Amino acid sequence: MKATLQNQQPLTDDDAVLYASWFKALADPMRVQLLSLLARERRPMAVGEITGRLPIGQSTVSHHLKVLAEVRFVLSERQGTSTRYGLNTACLECFPSAVTAILGGQP
């Protein structure tokens, strides 16, 4: 393991800040549940629809979506007068790569 870590490039300050923001966004179990719901549904959902599926109110769902959108785990799209939120599928590739970079190439 030491040889792998010695050959691994250190994280840049920018990457460390970015990765920390991702983990901070995931530090709330309800946000993890929300992401899991969006991943299972495989389609954008309105806040009211999400509220009907999770044991939290609309303002709390909106707050969690805002946090997840700030780190681009979810993307929003306007449809008429409502906004729908969906999983940013690029995260499926980026997040595991970040974990690998943090752990020095170790899975």
PDB file of C-alpha atoms in Angstrom:
ATOM      1  CA  MET A   1       0.000   0.000   0.000  1.00  0.00           C
ATOM      2  CA  LYS A   2       2.831   2.433   0.745  1.00  0.00           C
ATOM      3  CA  ALA A   3       4.239   2.054  -2.770  1.00  0.00           C
ATOM      4  CA  THR A   4       0.847   2.915  -4.256  1.00  0.00           C
ATOM      5  CA  LEU A   5       0.478   5.956  -2.040  1.00  0.00           C
ATOM      6  CA  GLN A   6       3.990   7.151  -2.857  1.00  0.00           C
ATOM      7  CA  ASN A   7       3.223   7.028  -6.598  1.00  0.00           C
ATOM      8  CA  GLN A   8      -0.165   8.692  -6.199  1.00  0.00           C
ATOM      9  CA  GLN A   9      -0.355  12.425  -6.903  1.00  0.00           C
ATOM     10  CA  PRO A  10      -1.496  14.482  -3.911  1.00  0.00           C
ATOM     11  CA  LEU A  11      -4.929  16.044  -4.112  1.00  0.00           C
ATOM     12  CA  THR A  12      -5.010  19.645  -5.205  1.00  0.00           C
ATOM     13  CA  ASP A  13      -6.508  22.140  -2.781  1.00  0.00           C
ATOM     14  CA  ASP A  14      -9.397  22.710  -5.202  1.00  0.00           C
ATOM     15  CA  ASP A  15     -10.153  18.986  -5.416  1.00  0.00           C
ATOM     16  CA  ALA A  16     -10.027  18.609  -1.641  1.00  0.00           C
ATOM     17  CA  VAL A  17     -12.510  21.481  -1.216  1.00  0.00           C
ATOM     18  CA  LEU A  18     -14.815  20.019  -3.879  1.00  0.00           C
ATOM     19  CA  TYR A  19     -14.744  16.499  -2.452  1.00  0.00           C
ATOM     20  CA  ALA A  20     -15.340  17.804   1.074  1.00  0.00           C
ATOM     21  CA  SER A  21     -18.422  19.678  -0.167  1.00  0.00           C
ATOM     22  CA  TRP A  22     -19.752  16.440  -1.682  1.00  0.00           C
ATOM     23  CA  PHE A  23     -19.310  14.512   1.555  1.00  0.00           C
ATOM     24  CA  LYS A  24     -20.837  17.361   3.543  1.00  0.00           C
ATOM     25  CA  ALA A  25     -23.909  17.268   1.282  1.00  0.00           C
ATOM     26  CA  LEU A  26     -24.201  13.524   1.900  1.00  0.00           C
ATOM     27  CA  ALA A  27     -23.769  13.848   5.671  1.00  0.00           C
ATOM     28  CA  ASP A  28     -27.534  13.994   6.205  1.00  0.00           C
ATOM     29  CA  PRO A  29     -29.339  10.623   6.035  1.00  0.00           C
ATOM     30  CA  MET A  30     -32.453  12.195   4.503  1.00  0.00           C
ATOM     31  CA  ARG A  31     -30.403  13.645   1.641  1.00  0.00           C
ATOM     32  CA  VAL A  32     -29.012  10.169   1.014  1.00  0.00           C
ATOM     33  CA  GLN A  33     -32.594   8.830   1.012  1.00  0.00           C
ATOM     34  CA  LEU A  34     -33.638  11.595  -1.386  1.00  0.00           C
ATOM     35  CA  LEU A  35     -30.803  10.773  -3.796  1.00  0.00           C
ATOM     36  CA  SER A  36     -31.662   7.094  -3.568  1.00  0.00           C
ATOM     37  CA  LEU A  37     -35.288   7.870  -4.450  1.00  0.00           C
ATOM     38  CA  LEU A  38     -34.271   9.914  -7.494  1.00  0.00           C
ATOM     39  CA  ALA A  39     -31.871   7.171  -8.591  1.00  0.00           C
ATOM     40  CA  ARG A  40     -34.569   4.498  -8.288  1.00  0.00           C
ATOM     41  CA  GLU A  41     -37.153   6.574 -10.138  1.00  0.00           C
ATOM     42  CA  ARG A  42     -34.733   7.409 -12.980  1.00  0.00           C
ATOM     43  CA  ARG A  43     -36.759  10.500 -13.833  1.00  0.00           C
ATOM     44  CA  PRO A  44     -37.075  14.075 -12.592  1.00  0.00           C
ATOM     45  CA  MET A  45     -39.627  14.565  -9.822  1.00  0.00           C
ATOM     46  CA  ALA A  46     -41.472  17.583  -8.441  1.00  0.00           C
ATOM     47  CA  VAL A  47     -41.046  18.579  -4.793  1.00  0.00           C
ATOM     48  CA  GLY A  48     -44.652  17.598  -4.020  1.00  0.00           C
ATOM     49  CA  GLU A  49     -44.095  14.171  -5.509  1.00  0.00           C
ATOM     50  CA  ILE A  50     -40.940  13.681  -3.445  1.00  0.00           C
ATOM     51  CA  THR A  51     -42.740  14.875  -0.305  1.00  0.00           C
ATOM     52  CA  GLY A  52     -45.330  12.156  -0.845  1.00  0.00           C
ATOM     53  CA  ARG A  53     -42.604   9.512  -0.838  1.00  0.00           C
ATOM     54  CA  LEU A  54     -40.424  10.664   2.088  1.00  0.00           C
ATOM     55  CA  PRO A  55     -41.401  11.309   5.720  1.00  0.00           C
ATOM     56  CA  ILE A  56     -40.553  15.031   5.615  1.00  0.00           C
ATOM     57  CA  GLY A  57     -42.361  18.219   4.696  1.00  0.00           C
ATOM     58  CA  GLN A  58     -42.155  20.267   1.537  1.00  0.00           C
ATOM     59  CA  SER A  59     -39.904  22.997   2.942  1.00  0.00           C
ATOM     60  CA  THR A  60     -37.440  20.383   4.216  1.00  0.00           C
ATOM     61  CA  VAL A  61     -37.417  18.599   0.846  1.00  0.00           C
ATOM     62  CA  SER A  62     -36.785  21.945  -0.852  1.00  0.00           C
ATOM     63  CA  HIS A  63     -33.914  22.677   1.544  1.00  0.00           C
ATOM     64  CA  HIS A  64     -32.302  19.274   0.929  1.00  0.00           C
ATOM     65  CA  LEU A  65     -32.703  19.668  -2.840  1.00  0.00           C
ATOM     66  CA  LYS A  66     -31.021  23.071  -2.631  1.00  0.00           C
ATOM     67  CA  VAL A  67     -28.024  21.563  -0.804  1.00  0.00           C
ATOM     68  CA  LEU A  68     -27.782  18.696  -3.302  1.00  0.00           C
ATOM     69  CA  ALA A  69     -28.148  21.069  -6.261  1.00  0.00           C
ATOM     70  CA  GLU A  70     -25.344  23.295  -4.941  1.00  0.00           C
ATOM     71  CA  VAL A  71     -22.913  20.392  -5.322  1.00  0.00           C
ATOM     72  CA  ARG A  72     -24.616  19.297  -8.571  1.00  0.00           C
ATOM     73  CA  PHE A  73     -25.803  15.899  -7.294  1.00  0.00           C
ATOM     74  CA  VAL A  74     -29.247  16.897  -8.551  1.00  0.00           C
ATOM     75  CA  LEU A  75     -30.207  19.005 -11.532  1.00  0.00           C
ATOM     76  CA  SER A  76     -33.380  21.048 -11.864  1.00  0.00           C
ATOM     77  CA  GLU A  77     -35.503  21.594 -14.920  1.00  0.00           C
ATOM     78  CA  ARG A  78     -38.454  23.940 -15.273  1.00  0.00           C
ATOM     79  CA  GLN A  79     -41.664  22.470 -16.636  1.00  0.00           C
ATOM     80  CA  GLY A  80     -44.295  25.174 -16.903  1.00  0.00           C
ATOM     81  CA  THR A  81     -44.816  26.607 -13.439  1.00  0.00           C
ATOM     82  CA  SER A  82     -43.094  23.768 -11.588  1.00  0.00           C
ATOM     83  CA  THR A  83     -39.532  22.591 -11.205  1.00  0.00           C
ATOM     84  CA  ARG A  84     -38.531  18.960 -11.387  1.00  0.00           C
ATOM     85  CA  TYR A  85     -35.373  17.565  -9.831  1.00  0.00           C
ATOM     86  CA  GLY A  86     -33.406  14.610 -11.129  1.00  0.00           C
ATOM     87  CA  LEU A  87     -30.207  12.790 -10.343  1.00  0.00           C
ATOM     88  CA  ASN A  88     -27.122  14.149 -12.099  1.00  0.00           C
ATOM     89  CA  THR A  89     -25.936  10.932 -13.731  1.00  0.00           C
ATOM     90  CA  ALA A  90     -22.414  12.337 -14.108  1.00  0.00           C
ATOM     91  CA  CYS A  91     -22.125  11.779 -10.341  1.00  0.00           C
ATOM     92  CA  LEU A  92     -22.234   8.046 -10.956  1.00  0.00           C
ATOM     93  CA  GLU A  93     -18.766   8.374 -12.489  1.00  0.00           C
ATOM     94  CA  CYS A  94     -17.301  11.346 -10.611  1.00  0.00           C
ATOM     95  CA  PHE A  95     -18.083  10.342  -7.046  1.00  0.00           C
ATOM     96  CA  PRO A  96     -16.374   6.913  -7.136  1.00  0.00           C
ATOM     97  CA  SER A  97     -13.363   8.524  -8.814  1.00  0.00           C
ATOM     98  CA  ALA A  98     -13.187  11.076  -5.998  1.00  0.00           C
ATOM     99  CA  VAL A  99     -13.198   8.313  -3.386  1.00  0.00           C
ATOM    100  CA  THR A 100     -10.412   6.542  -5.264  1.00  0.00           C
ATOM    101  CA  ALA A 101      -8.368   9.764  -5.429  1.00  0.00           C
ATOM    102  CA  ILE A 102      -8.847  10.415  -1.714  1.00  0.00           C
ATOM    103  CA  LEU A 103      -7.827   6.871  -0.782  1.00  0.00           C
ATOM    104  CA  GLY A 104      -4.702   7.013  -2.928  1.00  0.00           C
ATOM    105  CA  GLY A 105      -5.882   4.644  -5.624  1.00  0.00           C
ATOM    106  CA  GLN A 106      -7.109   1.991  -3.211  1.00  0.00           C
ATOM    107  CA  PRO A 107     -10.695   0.778  -3.817  1.00  0.00           C
TER     108      PRO A 107
END
